[in-house]
Amino acid sequence: MLDAIAQNPIAAALVALIGLALLFGALLGFAAVRFKVEGDPIVDQIDEILPQTQCGQCGYPGCRPYAQAIANGDAINKCPPGGQTTINELADLLDVEAPTLDEEHGEESEVQTVAFIREDECIGCTKCIQACPMDAILGAAKQMHTVIADECTGCDLCVEPCPVDCIDMIPVETTIKDWKWELPATSHAQAQNLIATDLGRGQTQKTGEAA
Amino acid sequence: MALLRITSPHTHRALGTGAVMRTVVMATLPGLAVLTYFFGLGTLHNVILASLSAMAFEAAVMALRGRPVLFYLKDCSALVTGVLLGLALPPYCPWWLVVLGSATAIILAKQLYGGMGFNPFNPAMVAYVVLLISFPLPMSQWAAPADIGGQTPGLVEALQKIWLGAPIDGYTAATPLDTVKQNTSLMLDSLYLQDPVLAAGQFAGAGWEWVNLAFLLGGAYLLYRRIFTWHAPLAMLASLSLMAILFYDGGSSTSGGSVIFHLFSGATMLGAFFIVTDPVSSAVSNRGRLIYGAAIGVLVYLIRIWGNYPDAIAFAVLLMNFAAPFIDYYTLPRTYGHKKSQRATKKADD
Amino acid sequence: MEMIKVWEIPGGVHPPENKTQSLQEPLGQIDIPPQLILPLSQHIGAPAKPVVEIGQAVLGGQVIAEADGVFSANVHAPTSGRIAAIVEHRVPHPSGMSDTCIIIDTDGEDRWVELSPWEDYASRDKSDILARIRACGIAGLGGAGFPAAVKLNPRANQTIDTLIINGTECEPYITADDILMRERADDIVAGTGILAKLLNHPARVVIGVEDNKPEAIEQLRRAAEGTEIQVVSFPTKYPSGGEKQLIQILTGREVPSGQIPATIGVVCQNVGTTAAIYRALRHGEPLVKRITTVVGESLERQRNIEVLLGTPVRYVLEQHGFDETKASRLVMGGPMMGFALPDPSVPVIKTTNCLLAPSKKELPPPEPAMACIRCGMCAEACPAELLPQQLFWYAQSEDLEKLEAHNLFDCIECGACSYVCPSHIPLVQYYRAAKGEIRQHRIDKEKSDRSRRRFEFRQERIAKEEAEKEAKRLARKQAAEEAKKKLAEQKAKQPSIVEQAKASVQAQAPDSQQQRAKLERLVASAEESLKQAQKPIDNATDEQLEKQASRIKQAELKVTEAKKKLAALSDDKPASGEAAHDPVSAAIERAKAKMTMSPEEKLRSSLESLYQRLEKAEQKVKEAEQEGSDKLDALKQGVDKLKDKIASTQSELAEITPSTVAEPTPKDPATSDDAAGAAIEKAKAKAAAMASMSAEDKLRNQLDSLGARLEKARARLAQAEQDEDENIDAFRTGVSKLEEKLSATREQLAEYE
């Protein structure tokens, strides 16, 4: 038998290949079971990155549904509250090119805002309470409502339903407690990051004059 | 009162990048002087031409990029590139070779990557290698030292050769490294006696040993001025020596040459103190620079002995430029208050 | 005593020291400024809470703001004056922003509260000492402003073996600690002794001074002679005065990343803080002034001064011949780590160790930054052995993960890297910005996690509500279907419908019987209690009588109510029992009979007994009249009451048996059935009348009844007033309530009319 195989090169090759295939198959199978990675499902990881404003600007009813949609292949640039940072992180996670924000879904706002109810105008209709994805509005029917500023994500979903327009989105002001240093003003060092196409950016600037 | 609102520190050491670069250029002067003394005006011409053309290319690119030309020329990085390229090229090589070299160095190897500070490879060495591969003949003709050629070509002769390609008789001679490499039959002792260049010198060939000593002097000055740390150059010299000791068999015909020979021939010292120390393209931490330098030393020896080219500084440096980020990854220094250093991507948690 | 080995620290730089300018003069004073501005937050931790009011006069040393928690510090008035305002004012902070400050208009008299010096401070209890350090508002004077008492009270699991007093002062220009050590070495040594005691006398007590301050070292050595304190000098190098660096120099140990020195058994205090602690304990002085170096070429006079906290920087500078045109900037702190002030209106605070007003030549504006050439000079200079060039690279690209991996947070922001950078890159600013960014990122992350949880919880809640609604809907649907099915079945069983009806009636009958029995029991018990109430009436006093009467009334009410219910029950029967035919009507008949019998009988019997009692009472009244008893009035009242009672019982009886109204004769069984029927008819009529009655009429009725009730209540009140009853208040409120109700009803009625 062995002789016959050894004599016949085709048979020998077949036997060898099948043997190897079985061997490596078994090895891979073993490895797949033994070294199974219990990683976060990708949806969770995407959801981690999304800003959790639940604003629905992406067209999905909340961050998690959008995360699900991204996992199923939707574009990653539909989240205005997260802005470019979120897009970059998503691109990093999914190992794709980072696109710019899709303006169709809104513009990235520099300023963080929170909802504020002008309480003497509130008629207590509870419409905003129902709209708030965060349960951040407090109140009852016929009672004036108020926003828990700490829990408000600034999604402005409560503004639209208010029948008396008593909800304002007010920007969160920087205080001395949460003030932080800015990166130095554009210096040559930074300008040099940009190659060839950045004509007209050559004025010498005093660095460090962080206004 | 217009009060400046800037972050600390409010005081600065006087030494700027321009000053650093000029110090480096100054430190090459002894080497340049010795090269000129032994090989004639060829190298001086090279250096001047390469520097001027490098700065011209730099200025041109800066103008194209819409940057303040003068501001960037003042940092003198183009000057350093030009000087190093000029020193590395063979004396009396055609002018276009020099200009092509500096164009390659400045435009291809430096500005296309974003200019000073962003080039992954040493520009002068990139240019050198490009020229070496593209024009092997003019790149391998090295002038004979004055001691044996009788006299170095005069100014007119030199200019004619460089700019018009007029031939000069008997001005070339094989470099000691080349001689040793080509040798397959003689014992080293007899080779030392037979070869005119080697015979005229003390231990590493006429002129060459002095050139290397001069560069060593310049390097020592830079070390003294703390322009760079000792790690990379010393590691490179040490590992080269170690390799030479390991593979030195007492002087057979296949021997690679003694330790002294390797340290003081070719571009060893120029490389160790002026090329390997180029901070932009090397590893960043001291530990990393030790590894980086040592690896270059090993590579230099390997290429010198078993490679196709007689000298190997450029190749070795470029190869290690590739490896620099990799070295950085593994050689983060241990920070104050941490038990041990960590990998660059691991989260800081201990 | 263990000799201290001086260790070498990595990195460091040697900037020009510039320390001689301010040491030409001894420590000076300046006048009390007209106004002091005292920020509530001069330390690390929670801002203090103001405890004074605007316009209030304060004395020097008086607490004007109290520490809010452990990580906070008291603020005291530095001199006497009046609180002018508590407002937002610019404070010394890199942001140039405002914070709450107490502003004092000084009166120049410098009157003080009475201090309580401790002659015997050394033998005081530890907790007393700590309490006083806290009360005196002492925060680290070296720069960070850490509340001193916190540091001196290490956790139980931390054994402190080294106390380091920091007299390094490595920053160029600053000599505040130097002059303190020269002039007040004894205070420092005494303070050190106290700290050593607080920390249970650590094995090593060291005052560390750089070797560029020989005079200070000499003074300290002289003062420390014969104590456990060692004065150690070491080579001058910036930043050896950093807490972590000094610990490394004097112990060779490193403070683990992200932890405090106490974890490796070290406590570090600044010399200024130490001296302040001594003064607080020995003399009871709160922290209201500090030594500050006033230096820079744009000043005519450069020296160290002892200045009141809150003194505006402008005032200090004016006192030293400040030339604005010469100045390039104004720095609080040294040139390496100080921050540029936005304007000189800010005050001197607890951490102000230097006011630097350099000329443009002295500290020229920074040159424009060039590209990083990765020369590595910064890495050579870094005392924390970081790779500043890499940090810069990642800070520029805002790669926060890489920054953390490169230990950005171990950067002490000493500025050595920026100082040596040949490309003049403002590295420290990059690091500060990146740190801020990372902190912000962490906060955002935390918030977004919380948002996610809230959102998910909300989703869950909504889903649950929906599910509940759905379940209810389903249940209703099912019930409806079942009913339908039953109906269909019933239709199918049409022939036996009578039996079914019978069955259902039988099922119902015991039910109504039970109810009836219950009601009867109720009536019986009510009557029983009525009887009980009536019994003792004979020999009762007035008060008792009154109470008794009300009790009786209550019982009567109960009885009538129970009767009404019973009536309603039998009233309802015919309507509800329509499906049933014979058995039900029979049951109703029975019920009617039973029901109408018993109350009538009972009423009659009670009437009889009332008559008997009346007789007895009348007799008693006669007797009393004869005897001239003082009980006569009461008895007469009792008789009247009984008469009333009889009258009312009779009328009740009349209601039940209209035919027998006139004479309370024994019962007539023949008429009883009729009577019951009539009662039912009457109740029905009444209900119909009620239903048909207009709202106005209803109101009128209500009004009438209210009027009646009011009359009664008033009478009762009058009675109570007469008797000086305890419950008179309750009666009064009852009356007023009724009045209110009455007027409200009247108003309502008026609306109708």
Short mmCIF file of N, CA and C in Angstrom, two decimals, chain A residues 179 181 188-189 191-196 198-204 207-211, chain B residues 4-8 62-68 71-72 111-118:
data_model
loop_
_atom_site.label_atom_id
_atom_site.label_comp_id
_atom_site.label_asym_id
_atom_site.label_seq_id
_atom_site.Cartn_x
_atom_site.Cartn_y
_atom_site.Cartn_z
N TRP A 179 -12.34 75.58 33.05
CA TRP A 179 -11.53 76.19 32.01
C TRP A 179 -10.33 75.32 31.72
N TRP A 181 -6.62 74.93 29.08
CA TRP A 181 -5.73 75.56 28.13
C TRP A 181 -6.11 75.15 26.72
N HIS A 188 4.15 77.66 12.88
CA HIS A 188 4.75 77.08 11.68
C HIS A 188 4.87 75.59 11.81
N ALA A 189 5.12 75.20 13.03
CA ALA A 189 5.24 73.76 13.25
C ALA A 189 3.99 73.06 12.78
N ALA A 191 1.68 74.46 10.74
CA ALA A 191 1.45 74.75 9.33
C ALA A 191 2.23 73.77 8.47
N GLN A 192 3.35 73.32 9.00
CA GLN A 192 4.17 72.43 8.19
C GLN A 192 3.57 71.05 8.06
N ASN A 193 2.62 70.78 8.91
CA ASN A 193 1.93 69.51 8.76
C ASN A 193 1.22 69.42 7.44
N LEU A 194 0.84 70.58 6.94
CA LEU A 194 0.04 70.61 5.73
C LEU A 194 1.00 70.75 4.56
N ILE A 195 0.79 69.94 3.59
CA ILE A 195 1.78 69.87 2.52
C ILE A 195 1.23 70.45 1.23
N ALA A 196 2.07 71.20 0.54
CA ALA A 196 1.88 71.61 -0.85
C ALA A 196 0.61 72.42 -1.11
N ASP A 198 -1.33 74.09 0.78
CA ASP A 198 -1.77 75.07 1.77
C ASP A 198 -1.22 76.46 1.49
N LEU A 199 -1.26 76.86 0.24
CA LEU A 199 -0.80 78.18 -0.16
C LEU A 199 -1.54 79.26 0.62
N GLY A 200 -0.83 80.34 0.89
CA GLY A 200 -1.50 81.47 1.53
C GLY A 200 -1.55 81.36 3.02
N ARG A 201 -0.89 80.37 3.54
CA ARG A 201 -0.90 80.25 5.00
C ARG A 201 0.44 80.61 5.58
N GLY A 202 1.23 81.37 4.81
CA GLY A 202 2.63 81.54 5.20
C GLY A 202 2.95 82.72 6.08
N GLN A 203 1.94 83.49 6.51
CA GLN A 203 2.27 84.66 7.32
C GLN A 203 2.93 84.21 8.62
N THR A 204 3.93 84.94 8.99
CA THR A 204 4.54 84.60 10.29
C THR A 204 3.60 85.08 11.38
N THR A 207 3.73 82.97 17.98
CA THR A 207 3.13 81.80 18.61
C THR A 207 2.82 82.08 20.04
N GLY A 208 1.99 81.27 20.56
CA GLY A 208 1.74 81.32 22.00
C GLY A 208 0.77 82.41 22.39
N GLU A 209 0.40 83.26 21.46
CA GLU A 209 -0.54 84.30 21.85
C GLU A 209 -1.95 83.73 21.88
N ALA A 210 -2.07 82.79 22.72
CA ALA A 210 -3.38 82.14 22.83
C ALA A 210 -4.37 83.15 23.36
N ALA A 211 -5.26 83.54 22.50
CA ALA A 211 -6.20 84.58 22.93
C ALA A 211 -7.26 83.97 23.84
N LEU B 4 1.36 90.33 27.60
CA LEU B 4 1.37 89.07 26.84
C LEU B 4 0.68 87.99 27.65
N ARG B 5 -0.19 87.27 27.01
CA ARG B 5 -0.82 86.16 27.71
C ARG B 5 -0.24 84.87 27.15
N ILE B 6 0.79 84.40 27.75
CA ILE B 6 1.41 83.19 27.24
C ILE B 6 1.64 82.22 28.36
N THR B 7 1.84 80.99 27.98
CA THR B 7 2.04 79.97 28.98
C THR B 7 3.50 79.97 29.42
N SER B 8 3.74 79.39 30.59
CA SER B 8 5.11 79.30 31.06
C SER B 8 5.86 78.25 30.22
N MET B 62 10.01 76.39 -0.69
CA MET B 62 9.30 77.21 0.29
C MET B 62 8.46 78.26 -0.41
N ALA B 63 9.03 78.85 -1.44
CA ALA B 63 8.29 79.86 -2.19
C ALA B 63 7.06 79.22 -2.82
N LEU B 64 7.24 78.03 -3.37
CA LEU B 64 6.12 77.31 -3.98
C LEU B 64 5.04 77.01 -2.95
N ARG B 65 5.48 76.69 -1.75
CA ARG B 65 4.51 76.36 -0.71
C ARG B 65 3.94 77.60 -0.04
N GLY B 66 4.41 78.76 -0.52
CA GLY B 66 3.86 79.99 0.03
C GLY B 66 4.30 80.26 1.44
N ARG B 67 5.50 79.87 1.77
CA ARG B 67 6.01 80.08 3.11
C ARG B 67 7.03 81.21 3.12
N PRO B 68 7.24 81.80 4.27
CA PRO B 68 8.28 82.82 4.37
C PRO B 68 9.65 82.18 4.14
N PHE B 71 12.66 82.96 6.67
CA PHE B 71 12.46 82.36 7.99
C PHE B 71 12.92 80.91 8.01
N TYR B 72 12.61 80.22 6.92
CA TYR B 72 12.97 78.80 6.88
C TYR B 72 14.42 78.57 6.51
N GLN B 111 11.33 67.81 1.52
CA GLN B 111 10.14 68.64 1.41
C GLN B 111 8.89 67.84 1.05
N LEU B 112 9.05 66.80 0.27
CA LEU B 112 7.86 66.01 -0.08
C LEU B 112 7.25 65.36 1.16
N TYR B 113 8.07 65.19 2.18
CA TYR B 113 7.55 64.60 3.42
C TYR B 113 7.05 65.66 4.39
N GLY B 114 7.17 66.92 4.00
CA GLY B 114 6.65 67.96 4.87
C GLY B 114 7.71 68.91 5.41
N GLY B 115 8.92 68.75 4.96
CA GLY B 115 9.96 69.69 5.36
C GLY B 115 10.67 69.27 6.63
N MET B 116 11.38 70.22 7.17
CA MET B 116 12.23 69.90 8.31
C MET B 116 11.43 69.28 9.46
N GLY B 117 11.97 68.25 9.99
CA GLY B 117 11.34 67.61 11.13
C GLY B 117 10.39 66.49 10.77
N PHE B 118 10.07 66.38 9.50
CA PHE B 118 9.07 65.38 9.13
C PHE B 118 9.60 64.29 8.22
#
